[in-house]
Amino acid sequence: MAEMTPWVMPPTYASGTPWVRYDDLDAPLPTEDIAVVRELAADVAEIAALPVQQETIGAWEDLNALQPQRPMIQIDEVPWHELRDDPALQNRCSDLFARSLETTLRQTLYQWEHMRCDMVVEPYVDISKVIRHTGFGISIAEDTISQGQGEAISSHHFSDQIPDDEALEKLRVPEIELNGEATEKVEARAHELLDGILDVRMQGLSPWFSMWDDIEQLRGTETILYDLIDRPEFLRRIAERMTDIRLAELDILEEKGLLGWGLDRVHCCGAHTDELPQADFDVAKPRAVDNWVYGMAQLFVSVSDEMWAEMEIPQAVRYYGRFGLGYYGCCEPLGKRVEWIRTIPNIRKISMSPWADITKGAEAIGSDYVFSRKPNPALVAMDEWVPELAEQDFREVLEVTRANGCPVEFTLKDISTCRREPQRLWEWAEIAERMVRQ
């Protein structure tokens, strides 16, 4: 088997669990680090034990069963890099593993205090298993421009690595292996820090279907858009090959017990449901059918609905069919595309971005899916924070979704900046809670 680093996943992959890094796993944890993490964990555990957590979980379950008590709200993808000067968020641990857990706990406590919305604080911490993944056989070639030192956002320019069928043949099914020894050490370290306070759940990968994001990073945006006109058959071969690989990857993850399970969010939205996992679920071997999946094809925002459907839908049907429940979409405007999304199996939520035609979207969704609204993060990023604009956005969406009987959730995400004024996020949360409850 090819040499693999001990903590690598494909560039567009993430597990949905805290991205825990570590130093020497054989070195003892500093006593001071243990004390810091356990104190924070105790605070989180106290919040997790509150009765409101089960009430909120029940409300998410009702929404995801399409029988909502009320609209649900959430803030995710917070620009933590802009909040790092707050004493409540400043790290004290020196060990990288302890520091990663400390960061997760501090952010949980901060969000609970300042922008809670319908957040659920769980009595456990998910830790990634140490999984080695070779990738898909072709490396990304890119140039980047950073927003600035310490900032989270960069610009990317990708060079075409699949110009022809000969290059396409280099795409391959990945080799995936659990690093058992390292995983045991990571788990032991987590228990040393959290035992008696919060449970530890070791998690595998939770893949999603962003096939065109994968292809875009291997080819570049302009190349693909030109090929839609000049070489559509070649693009279809790439899409079919990538989907074949991703399905084979699922087979490997299921066979080796390396899928994630029981995640509480899907694409930044509440995922609590009493429909998953399946009745015959085995925690040692989670399957795709026990899980949510999400996907998108944001690359095709500027092409016709028919061209998007031709390139995306046949492959999405194949992939989503393996899972228990699905979420479709991200920032692309899907208001006029719901009729095609309906053909994808197991869909339960459909994204309605700031650029979607919300009237057409609500009419097409009706009561059949969750209308998953993504308010425009520019509202908290402008030169001046104008709360009235946030209220107006809520009012417009609530009116149209009520008129069409849509179950609805609001998730403020993709927040690259709040102009270093976190109070904007706090006020957005206050407005959201007032608007959905009045």
XYZ file of C-alpha atoms in Angstrom:
438
model
C 0.000 0.000 0.000
C 1.219 3.521 -0.771
C 2.797 5.481 2.058
C 0.187 7.642 3.768
C 0.374 10.337 6.378
C -1.469 9.496 9.604
C -4.128 12.197 9.503
C -5.036 12.986 5.922
C -8.379 13.172 4.149
C -9.133 14.383 0.611
C -9.022 18.172 0.244
C -12.800 18.618 0.152
C -13.448 16.042 2.846
C -14.266 16.521 6.520
C -15.621 14.223 9.177
C -18.090 16.569 10.836
C -16.222 16.014 14.100
C -13.767 18.379 15.787
C -10.532 18.515 13.821
C -8.247 17.411 16.636
C -4.498 17.666 16.103
C -1.843 16.254 18.348
C 1.826 16.316 19.265
C 3.629 13.241 20.547
C 0.891 10.858 21.652
C 3.274 9.082 23.989
C 4.198 12.224 25.904
C 2.230 12.805 29.134
C -0.424 15.510 29.070
C 0.593 18.578 31.069
C -1.220 18.737 34.413
C -2.231 22.325 33.712
C -3.838 21.327 30.392
C -5.879 18.584 32.034
C -7.169 21.053 34.615
C -8.144 23.619 31.968
C -10.025 21.126 29.775
C -11.824 19.443 32.664
C -13.018 22.775 34.049
C -14.416 23.788 30.673
C -15.908 20.316 30.137
C -17.688 20.566 33.496
C -19.293 23.825 32.397
C -20.408 22.250 29.128
C -21.753 19.166 30.930
C -23.823 21.358 33.222
C -25.436 23.029 30.225
C -25.915 19.684 28.438
C -27.897 18.399 31.424
C -30.477 21.197 31.239
C -34.014 20.042 30.327
C -34.096 22.574 27.476
C -31.669 20.399 25.502
C -34.211 17.594 25.162
C -36.928 20.122 24.364
C -34.822 21.566 21.549
C -33.896 18.107 20.253
C -37.615 17.312 20.145
C -38.288 20.476 18.159
C -35.575 19.546 15.641
C -36.980 16.028 15.360
C -40.437 17.436 14.678
C -39.091 19.793 12.005
C -37.129 17.004 10.333
C -40.264 14.838 10.415
C -42.035 17.685 8.541
C -44.296 18.322 11.552
C -42.673 21.495 12.938
C -43.581 23.133 16.206
C -42.179 26.405 14.817
C -39.347 27.585 12.541
C -35.909 26.616 13.840
C -32.821 28.853 13.857
C -29.087 28.277 14.017
C -25.789 30.150 13.596
C -22.829 28.226 12.213
C -19.462 28.846 10.556
C -18.725 31.722 12.902
C -15.641 33.860 12.075
C -13.840 32.767 15.223
C -10.600 34.316 13.978
C -12.192 37.733 14.506
C -13.227 36.904 18.064
C -9.934 35.508 19.288
C -9.122 38.572 21.437
C -12.057 37.809 23.736
C -10.600 36.384 26.985
C -13.287 33.676 27.006
C -11.881 32.293 23.755
C -8.166 32.509 24.459
C -6.351 29.179 24.760
C -4.242 28.211 27.740
C -3.298 24.629 26.850
C 0.114 23.869 25.343
C -0.494 20.307 24.076
C -2.094 20.408 20.604
C -4.654 17.696 21.369
C -5.751 19.344 24.616
C -5.728 22.726 22.878
C -8.066 21.473 20.137
C -10.545 20.207 22.725
C -10.174 23.424 24.694
C -11.033 25.434 21.582
C -14.149 23.346 20.894
C -15.356 23.681 24.486
C -14.676 27.421 24.652
C -16.550 28.037 21.417
C -19.480 25.948 22.639
C -19.710 27.970 25.854
C -19.337 31.279 24.004
C -22.053 30.464 21.492
C -24.403 29.230 24.223
C -23.985 32.490 26.103
C -24.185 34.961 23.237
C -25.955 33.473 20.193
C -27.782 30.374 21.338
C -30.754 30.224 18.984
C -31.778 26.523 18.736
C -28.336 25.217 19.548
C -28.120 21.817 21.246
C -25.293 21.164 23.703
C -24.609 17.438 23.844
C -23.198 15.465 26.821
C -20.403 14.051 24.671
C -17.506 15.057 22.455
C -16.930 13.464 19.069
C -13.302 12.678 18.289
C -12.039 11.712 14.829
C -10.483 8.317 14.420
C -7.040 8.452 12.843
C -7.821 7.431 9.273
C -5.337 7.252 6.423
C -6.750 8.081 2.989
C -4.723 8.162 -0.248
C -7.062 10.545 -2.086
C -8.358 9.985 -5.591
C -5.108 9.548 -7.513
C -4.728 13.109 -8.849
C -3.418 15.982 -6.776
C -4.816 19.500 -6.814
C -2.604 22.148 -8.445
C -3.507 25.615 -7.260
C -2.360 29.146 -6.562
C -3.755 30.888 -3.486
C -3.981 34.430 -2.213
C -4.520 34.737 1.528
C -6.847 37.365 2.938
C -4.199 38.132 5.513
C -2.126 36.546 8.222
C -4.317 34.637 10.636
C -7.425 35.047 8.472
C -9.568 32.082 7.499
C -10.414 32.940 3.870
C -8.187 32.556 0.803
C -8.710 32.875 -2.946
C -7.870 29.849 -5.100
C -6.995 29.355 -8.751
C -6.970 25.726 -9.900
C -5.070 24.303 -12.872
C -6.582 21.590 -15.058
C -5.300 18.151 -14.056
C -7.832 16.168 -16.171
C -7.511 17.615 -19.673
C -8.223 14.354 -21.490
C -9.239 10.703 -21.176
C -5.670 9.619 -20.497
C -5.574 11.842 -17.409
C -9.079 10.705 -16.431
C -7.769 7.141 -16.170
C -5.553 8.289 -13.281
C -8.602 8.834 -11.036
C -8.776 5.849 -8.712
C -10.579 4.393 -5.744
C -8.727 5.482 -2.598
C -6.975 3.178 -0.166
C -8.410 3.795 3.298
C -7.081 2.360 6.536
C -7.619 2.909 10.230
C -4.423 3.679 12.093
C -5.471 1.545 15.034
C -2.511 2.271 17.268
C -2.805 6.039 16.892
C -6.590 5.892 17.287
C -6.241 4.002 20.571
C -3.800 6.606 21.843
C -6.076 9.468 20.763
C -9.040 7.817 22.470
C -7.045 7.221 25.658
C -5.978 10.857 25.651
C -9.568 12.023 25.231
C -10.701 9.825 28.133
C -7.911 11.164 30.332
C -9.187 14.691 29.691
C -12.945 14.055 29.811
C -13.794 10.909 31.792
C -16.449 11.405 34.429
C -17.585 14.654 32.817
C -18.365 14.199 29.098
C -18.600 11.001 27.068
C -16.154 10.332 24.230
C -17.479 9.108 20.877
C -14.877 8.004 18.331
C -16.058 8.951 14.866
C -15.295 7.912 11.309
C -15.801 9.912 8.136
C -19.122 11.435 7.133
C -18.881 11.933 3.359
C -21.041 14.262 1.334
C -21.777 14.550 -2.396
C -19.952 17.607 -3.699
C -18.756 15.842 -6.819
C -18.505 19.026 -8.856
C -16.536 20.762 -6.110
C -14.082 17.858 -6.301
C -13.906 18.113 -10.096
C -13.659 21.899 -9.993
C -10.604 21.736 -7.749
C -8.999 19.271 -10.134
C -9.815 21.250 -13.284
C -10.690 24.899 -12.570
C -14.005 26.687 -13.030
C -13.453 28.190 -16.481
C -12.303 24.891 -17.979
C -15.461 23.102 -16.870
C -17.786 25.858 -18.077
C -16.151 25.824 -21.515
C -16.376 22.030 -21.630
C -20.109 22.194 -20.947
C -20.336 23.644 -24.459
C -17.331 22.116 -26.202
C -17.021 18.649 -24.598
C -20.169 17.757 -22.631
C -19.645 14.016 -23.197
C -16.176 14.224 -21.670
C -17.605 16.010 -18.623
C -20.226 13.294 -18.255
C -17.501 10.648 -18.289
C -15.670 12.516 -15.527
C -18.874 12.779 -13.469
C -19.671 9.098 -13.894
C -16.126 8.076 -12.993
C -16.059 10.301 -9.912
C -19.408 8.936 -8.747
C -18.222 5.362 -9.283
C -15.212 6.146 -7.102
C -17.236 7.819 -4.379
C -19.637 4.850 -4.256
C -16.706 2.438 -4.033
C -15.303 4.605 -1.258
C -18.595 4.212 0.617
C -18.302 0.438 0.271
C -14.826 0.543 1.846
C -15.904 2.805 4.701
C -18.889 0.584 5.483
C -16.893 -2.632 5.298
C -14.153 -1.301 7.592
C -16.508 0.386 10.057
C -15.086 3.822 9.285
C -18.264 5.791 8.622
C -19.430 8.370 11.117
C -22.754 7.982 12.901
C -25.306 9.890 14.962
C -24.164 13.352 13.910
C -26.314 16.199 15.183
C -25.853 18.519 12.205
C -26.150 18.174 8.452
C -24.643 21.013 6.433
C -24.740 23.307 9.497
C -28.417 22.544 10.217
C -30.016 20.474 12.958
C -30.012 16.780 12.057
C -31.772 15.253 15.062
C -34.282 12.691 13.901
C -35.974 9.602 15.272
C -35.827 8.032 11.782
C -32.092 7.332 11.945
C -30.212 5.128 12.476
C -32.066 2.102 11.134
C -33.485 -0.494 13.517
C -30.630 -2.934 12.798
C -27.883 -0.340 13.309
C -24.530 -1.673 14.507
C -22.271 0.978 16.067
C -19.236 -1.066 15.030
C -20.257 -0.879 11.368
C -22.297 2.222 10.574
C -23.779 2.269 7.091
C -24.727 5.054 4.729
C -28.386 4.133 5.223
C -27.984 4.980 8.925
C -26.868 8.506 8.096
C -27.758 11.867 6.635
C -25.882 13.046 3.561
C -25.750 16.425 1.886
C -24.607 17.660 -1.485
C -24.518 20.554 -3.895
C -23.412 21.688 -7.351
C -22.629 25.361 -6.805
C -20.474 25.428 -9.940
C -23.656 25.404 -12.047
C -25.189 28.557 -10.628
C -24.760 30.326 -13.970
C -25.896 27.599 -16.360
C -29.407 26.675 -17.449
C -31.577 24.571 -15.208
C -31.656 21.852 -17.862
C -27.868 21.725 -18.196
C -27.465 21.566 -14.390
C -30.010 18.750 -14.198
C -28.355 16.813 -17.016
C -24.927 16.921 -15.371
C -25.857 16.661 -11.702
C -29.084 14.777 -11.129
C -28.260 11.294 -12.536
C -25.172 11.049 -10.326
C -26.910 12.525 -7.270
C -29.658 9.908 -7.640
C -27.038 7.152 -7.479
C -25.281 8.549 -4.417
C -28.212 9.746 -2.309
C -29.941 6.421 -2.838
C -27.423 4.843 -0.461
C -28.308 7.100 2.499
C -31.139 7.340 4.997
C -31.937 11.045 4.642
C -30.542 13.831 2.495
C -30.051 17.581 2.332
C -29.570 19.231 -1.046
C -27.976 22.528 -1.951
C -25.883 25.331 -0.569
C -25.409 28.835 -1.985
C -26.789 28.144 -5.467
C -30.307 29.533 -6.211
C -32.570 26.468 -6.242
C -36.002 28.086 -6.199
C -36.656 27.082 -9.828
C -34.936 23.700 -9.621
C -37.045 21.886 -7.032
C -38.833 19.765 -9.619
C -35.535 18.024 -10.477
C -34.427 17.769 -6.838
C -37.642 15.845 -6.171
C -36.251 12.992 -8.286
C -33.298 12.501 -5.892
C -34.153 9.779 -3.344
C -34.356 10.401 0.402
C -34.226 14.225 0.240
C -35.680 15.849 3.348
C -34.249 19.411 3.252
C -33.643 21.800 0.358
C -31.395 24.844 0.657
C -32.852 28.250 -0.160
C -29.920 30.641 -0.412
C -30.035 34.462 -0.410
C -30.085 34.296 -4.218
C -33.013 31.893 -4.523
C -36.461 32.917 -5.732
C -38.097 32.219 -2.371
C -41.650 32.480 -3.708
C -41.106 29.860 -6.413
C -39.092 27.769 -3.978
C -41.812 27.810 -1.323
C -44.506 27.008 -3.866
C -42.506 24.048 -5.189
C -41.453 22.745 -1.754
C -44.816 23.059 -0.003
C -45.007 20.739 2.983
C -42.926 17.996 1.330
C -39.471 19.171 2.439
C -37.849 21.521 4.912
C -37.371 24.979 3.388
C -33.799 25.502 4.601
C -33.252 29.248 4.457
C -29.725 30.672 4.424
C -29.995 34.379 5.335
C -27.417 36.545 3.595
C -24.264 36.752 5.752
C -23.569 40.125 4.127
C -26.169 41.498 6.552
C -23.613 41.205 9.361
C -20.623 42.079 7.163
C -21.562 45.494 5.803
C -19.892 48.753 6.826
C -22.843 49.429 9.070
C -24.973 46.864 10.893
C -28.646 47.541 10.102
C -30.887 45.270 12.226
C -33.968 46.315 10.274
C -32.636 44.559 7.182
C -32.375 41.285 9.103
C -35.965 41.706 10.336
C -37.160 42.389 6.811
C -35.454 39.246 5.513
C -37.133 37.131 8.202
C -40.500 38.711 7.560
C -40.406 38.039 3.823
C -39.408 34.396 4.239
C -41.901 33.714 7.031
C -44.750 35.186 5.006
C -44.072 33.127 1.895
C -43.375 29.871 3.756
C -46.486 30.209 5.899
C -48.555 30.848 2.805
C -47.294 27.600 1.299
C -47.251 25.447 4.453
C -43.470 24.945 4.397
C -41.553 23.590 7.366
C -38.752 26.149 7.655
C -35.354 26.589 9.292
C -32.963 29.549 9.236
C -29.201 28.991 9.339
C -26.856 31.975 9.297
C -23.609 30.530 7.896
C -20.636 31.341 5.662
C -19.894 34.274 7.938
C -16.433 35.264 6.716
C -16.569 38.487 8.741
C -18.689 40.393 11.223
C -16.281 43.338 11.062
C -14.842 42.245 14.404
C -18.122 43.235 16.035
C -19.534 39.982 17.447
C -22.455 41.931 18.874
C -23.869 41.884 15.355
C -24.223 38.113 15.619
C -25.719 38.397 19.096
C -28.320 40.867 17.836
C -29.084 38.717 14.788
C -29.793 35.826 17.168
C -32.114 38.001 19.260
C -33.995 39.162 16.151
C -34.263 35.583 14.880
C -35.724 34.263 18.125
C -38.232 37.098 18.305
C -39.329 36.746 14.676
C -39.896 32.981 14.698
C -41.808 33.049 17.971
C -44.062 36.052 17.464
